[in-house]
Amino acid sequence: MDSTTSQNNIFPKGQLGSVDYFTGTVWVTPLLADDGVNHFSIGNVVFEAGARANWHTHPRGQVLIVTDGQGFYQEKGKPAQPIKKGDVINIPPHVEHWHGASANSAMTHIAITNFEKEEFVTWLTPVTDAEYKEVNLTK
Ligand code: MN
């Protein structure tokens, strides 16, 4: 089995994530929108090996449920945390962070993202190749 591409097929693979917000190949499938009753959105995100989100924050936090593969979650100024299928990550409001696949494995997560009015994410700078390489070397 080739772990560098996703084997997860619970949901459709979706649309390619924007190069403005991601490095590498990322697929995003919206599952639920903020409908005014649920003040959160749910999306399925597939990161191919080496792919990751930019640094970013959420005004009301976010929960990730990893459903396939292996990757990393890192808060600014802290060591990266390896994450794998079955892990649940509770991300506090306003904490700068990124999540993505490891260099040699794809990673899929469901993202449950709380809204503050219309806001749910503030995108920041990309995770550089140097930052990403360091994380992968130490794990
Ligand atoms: Mn996030």
mmCIF file of C-alpha atoms and ligand atoms in Angstrom:
data_model
loop_
_atom_site.group_PDB
_atom_site.id
_atom_site.type_symbol
_atom_site.label_atom_id
_atom_site.label_comp_id
_atom_site.label_asym_id
_atom_site.label_seq_id
_atom_site.Cartn_x
_atom_site.Cartn_y
_atom_site.Cartn_z
ATOM 1 C CA MET A 1 0.000 0.000 0.000
ATOM 2 C CA ASP A 2 1.327 3.411 -0.912
ATOM 3 C CA SER A 3 1.040 5.516 2.232
ATOM 4 C CA THR A 4 2.194 8.668 0.473
ATOM 5 C CA THR A 5 -1.253 9.063 -1.064
ATOM 6 C CA SER A 6 -4.507 8.820 0.832
ATOM 7 C CA GLN A 7 -6.286 5.478 1.094
ATOM 8 C CA ASN A 8 -9.251 7.097 2.827
ATOM 9 C CA ASN A 9 -12.446 6.927 0.837
ATOM 10 C CA ILE A 10 -15.165 7.664 3.377
ATOM 11 C CA PHE A 11 -15.819 10.985 1.619
ATOM 12 C CA PRO A 12 -15.164 12.203 -1.914
ATOM 13 C CA LYS A 13 -11.676 13.610 -2.361
ATOM 14 C CA GLY A 14 -13.117 17.071 -3.059
ATOM 15 C CA GLN A 15 -11.450 20.127 -4.525
ATOM 16 C CA LEU A 16 -7.785 21.092 -4.490
ATOM 17 C CA GLY A 17 -6.953 23.400 -1.583
ATOM 18 C CA SER A 18 -5.830 26.898 -2.530
ATOM 19 C CA VAL A 19 -2.112 27.514 -2.956
ATOM 20 C CA ASP A 20 -2.761 30.694 -0.951
ATOM 21 C CA TYR A 21 -3.369 28.604 2.188
ATOM 22 C CA PHE A 22 -1.566 25.280 1.665
ATOM 23 C CA THR A 23 1.815 23.926 0.577
ATOM 24 C CA GLY A 24 1.726 20.713 -1.440
ATOM 25 C CA THR A 25 -1.317 18.744 -2.570
ATOM 26 C CA VAL A 26 -4.381 19.100 -0.350
ATOM 27 C CA TRP A 27 -7.976 18.120 -1.075
ATOM 28 C CA VAL A 28 -10.937 19.707 0.720
ATOM 29 C CA THR A 29 -14.526 18.442 0.901
ATOM 30 C CA PRO A 30 -17.061 20.651 2.723
ATOM 31 C CA LEU A 31 -19.413 18.426 4.736
ATOM 32 C CA LEU A 32 -21.468 20.944 6.712
ATOM 33 C CA ALA A 33 -21.724 24.734 6.621
ATOM 34 C CA ASP A 34 -22.422 27.118 9.488
ATOM 35 C CA ASP A 35 -26.198 27.220 9.057
ATOM 36 C CA GLY A 36 -27.039 29.579 11.914
ATOM 37 C CA VAL A 37 -28.052 26.657 14.151
ATOM 38 C CA ASN A 38 -24.677 24.925 14.173
ATOM 39 C CA HIS A 39 -22.126 27.704 14.555
ATOM 40 C CA PHE A 40 -19.378 25.605 13.034
ATOM 41 C CA SER A 41 -18.419 24.054 9.735
ATOM 42 C CA ILE A 42 -17.214 20.511 9.116
ATOM 43 C CA GLY A 43 -14.835 19.602 6.345
ATOM 44 C CA ASN A 44 -12.777 16.596 5.289
ATOM 45 C CA VAL A 45 -9.187 17.452 4.391
ATOM 46 C CA VAL A 46 -6.750 15.094 2.666
ATOM 47 C CA PHE A 47 -3.062 16.040 2.819
ATOM 48 C CA GLU A 48 -0.782 14.074 0.506
ATOM 49 C CA ALA A 49 2.701 13.342 1.881
ATOM 50 C CA GLY A 50 4.628 16.580 2.413
ATOM 51 C CA ALA A 51 1.515 18.761 2.300
ATOM 52 C CA ARG A 52 0.551 21.129 5.105
ATOM 53 C CA ALA A 53 -1.590 24.144 5.913
ATOM 54 C CA ASN A 54 -0.072 27.591 6.383
ATOM 55 C CA TRP A 55 0.286 28.890 9.912
ATOM 56 C CA HIS A 56 -3.153 30.149 10.967
ATOM 57 C CA THR A 57 -5.516 30.900 13.847
ATOM 58 C CA HIS A 58 -9.206 30.253 14.555
ATOM 59 C CA PRO A 59 -11.192 32.881 16.496
ATOM 60 C CA ARG A 60 -13.258 30.251 18.351
ATOM 61 C CA GLY A 61 -11.004 27.204 18.046
ATOM 62 C CA GLN A 62 -11.168 24.002 16.029
ATOM 63 C CA VAL A 63 -11.304 20.234 16.578
ATOM 64 C CA LEU A 64 -9.485 17.812 14.271
ATOM 65 C CA ILE A 65 -10.309 14.095 14.038
ATOM 66 C CA VAL A 66 -7.580 12.201 12.207
ATOM 67 C CA THR A 67 -9.114 9.424 10.107
ATOM 68 C CA ASP A 68 -6.136 8.221 8.079
ATOM 69 C CA GLY A 69 -2.365 8.297 7.964
ATOM 70 C CA GLN A 70 0.196 10.261 9.947
ATOM 71 C CA GLY A 71 1.129 13.900 10.241
ATOM 72 C CA PHE A 72 1.877 16.771 12.580
ATOM 73 C CA TYR A 73 0.138 19.433 14.630
ATOM 74 C CA GLN A 74 2.292 22.311 15.842
ATOM 75 C CA GLU A 75 1.575 25.388 17.925
ATOM 76 C CA LYS A 76 3.917 28.360 17.455
ATOM 77 C CA GLY A 77 6.890 28.167 19.808
ATOM 78 C CA LYS A 78 6.217 24.545 20.794
ATOM 79 C CA PRO A 79 7.546 21.237 19.458
ATOM 80 C CA ALA A 80 5.459 19.637 16.724
ATOM 81 C CA GLN A 81 3.185 16.848 17.900
ATOM 82 C CA PRO A 82 2.984 13.697 15.752
ATOM 83 C CA ILE A 83 -0.644 12.824 14.974
ATOM 84 C CA LYS A 84 -2.124 9.656 13.525
ATOM 85 C CA LYS A 85 -5.399 7.950 12.645
ATOM 86 C CA GLY A 86 -7.709 8.001 15.664
ATOM 87 C CA ASP A 87 -6.253 11.112 17.296
ATOM 88 C CA VAL A 88 -8.478 14.040 18.290
ATOM 89 C CA ILE A 89 -6.843 17.479 18.549
ATOM 90 C CA ASN A 90 -8.561 20.307 20.416
ATOM 91 C CA ILE A 91 -7.171 23.639 19.174
ATOM 92 C CA PRO A 92 -7.795 26.675 21.404
ATOM 93 C CA PRO A 93 -8.994 30.033 20.046
ATOM 94 C CA HIS A 94 -6.359 32.449 18.707
ATOM 95 C CA VAL A 95 -3.452 29.971 19.005
ATOM 96 C CA GLU A 96 -1.178 30.146 15.959
ATOM 97 C CA HIS A 97 -0.686 26.636 14.551
ATOM 98 C CA TRP A 98 -0.480 24.402 11.508
ATOM 99 C CA HIS A 99 -1.493 20.834 10.681
ATOM 100 C CA GLY A 100 -0.530 18.574 7.828
ATOM 101 C CA ALA A 101 0.895 15.289 6.615
ATOM 102 C CA SER A 102 4.349 13.969 7.433
ATOM 103 C CA ALA A 103 6.994 13.909 4.712
ATOM 104 C CA ASN A 104 6.494 10.199 4.017
ATOM 105 C CA SER A 105 2.808 9.617 4.795
ATOM 106 C CA ALA A 106 -0.482 11.114 3.731
ATOM 107 C CA MET A 107 -2.865 12.293 6.458
ATOM 108 C CA THR A 108 -6.626 12.821 6.431
ATOM 109 C CA HIS A 109 -8.593 14.688 9.074
ATOM 110 C CA ILE A 110 -12.089 15.925 9.647
ATOM 111 C CA ALA A 111 -11.982 19.573 10.750
ATOM 112 C CA ILE A 112 -14.769 21.008 12.924
ATOM 113 C CA THR A 113 -14.297 24.767 12.953
ATOM 114 C CA ASN A 114 -16.233 27.154 15.179
ATOM 115 C CA PHE A 115 -17.413 30.469 13.781
ATOM 116 C CA GLU A 116 -17.362 33.915 15.347
ATOM 117 C CA LYS A 117 -19.963 35.669 13.222
ATOM 118 C CA GLU A 118 -18.605 35.100 9.701
ATOM 119 C CA GLU A 119 -15.012 34.513 10.797
ATOM 120 C CA PHE A 120 -13.467 31.077 11.271
ATOM 121 C CA VAL A 121 -9.824 31.324 10.198
ATOM 122 C CA THR A 122 -7.058 33.883 9.782
ATOM 123 C CA TRP A 123 -4.400 32.647 7.376
ATOM 124 C CA LEU A 124 -0.769 33.563 8.035
ATOM 125 C CA THR A 125 2.555 32.634 6.433
ATOM 126 C CA PRO A 126 3.422 29.257 4.881
ATOM 127 C CA VAL A 127 5.276 26.619 6.914
ATOM 128 C CA THR A 128 8.644 26.936 5.203
ATOM 129 C CA ASP A 129 10.546 23.949 3.834
ATOM 130 C CA ALA A 130 13.170 24.550 6.566
ATOM 131 C CA GLU A 131 10.550 24.542 9.355
ATOM 132 C CA TYR A 132 8.904 21.447 7.890
ATOM 133 C CA LYS A 133 12.179 19.593 7.382
ATOM 134 C CA GLU A 134 13.176 20.196 11.009
ATOM 135 C CA VAL A 135 9.883 18.785 12.283
ATOM 136 C CA ASN A 136 10.260 15.648 10.167
ATOM 137 C CA LEU A 137 13.895 15.119 11.176
ATOM 138 C CA THR A 138 13.163 15.117 14.891
ATOM 139 C CA LYS A 139 10.317 12.576 14.692
HETATM 140 MN MN MN B 1 -6.418 24.816 12.161
#
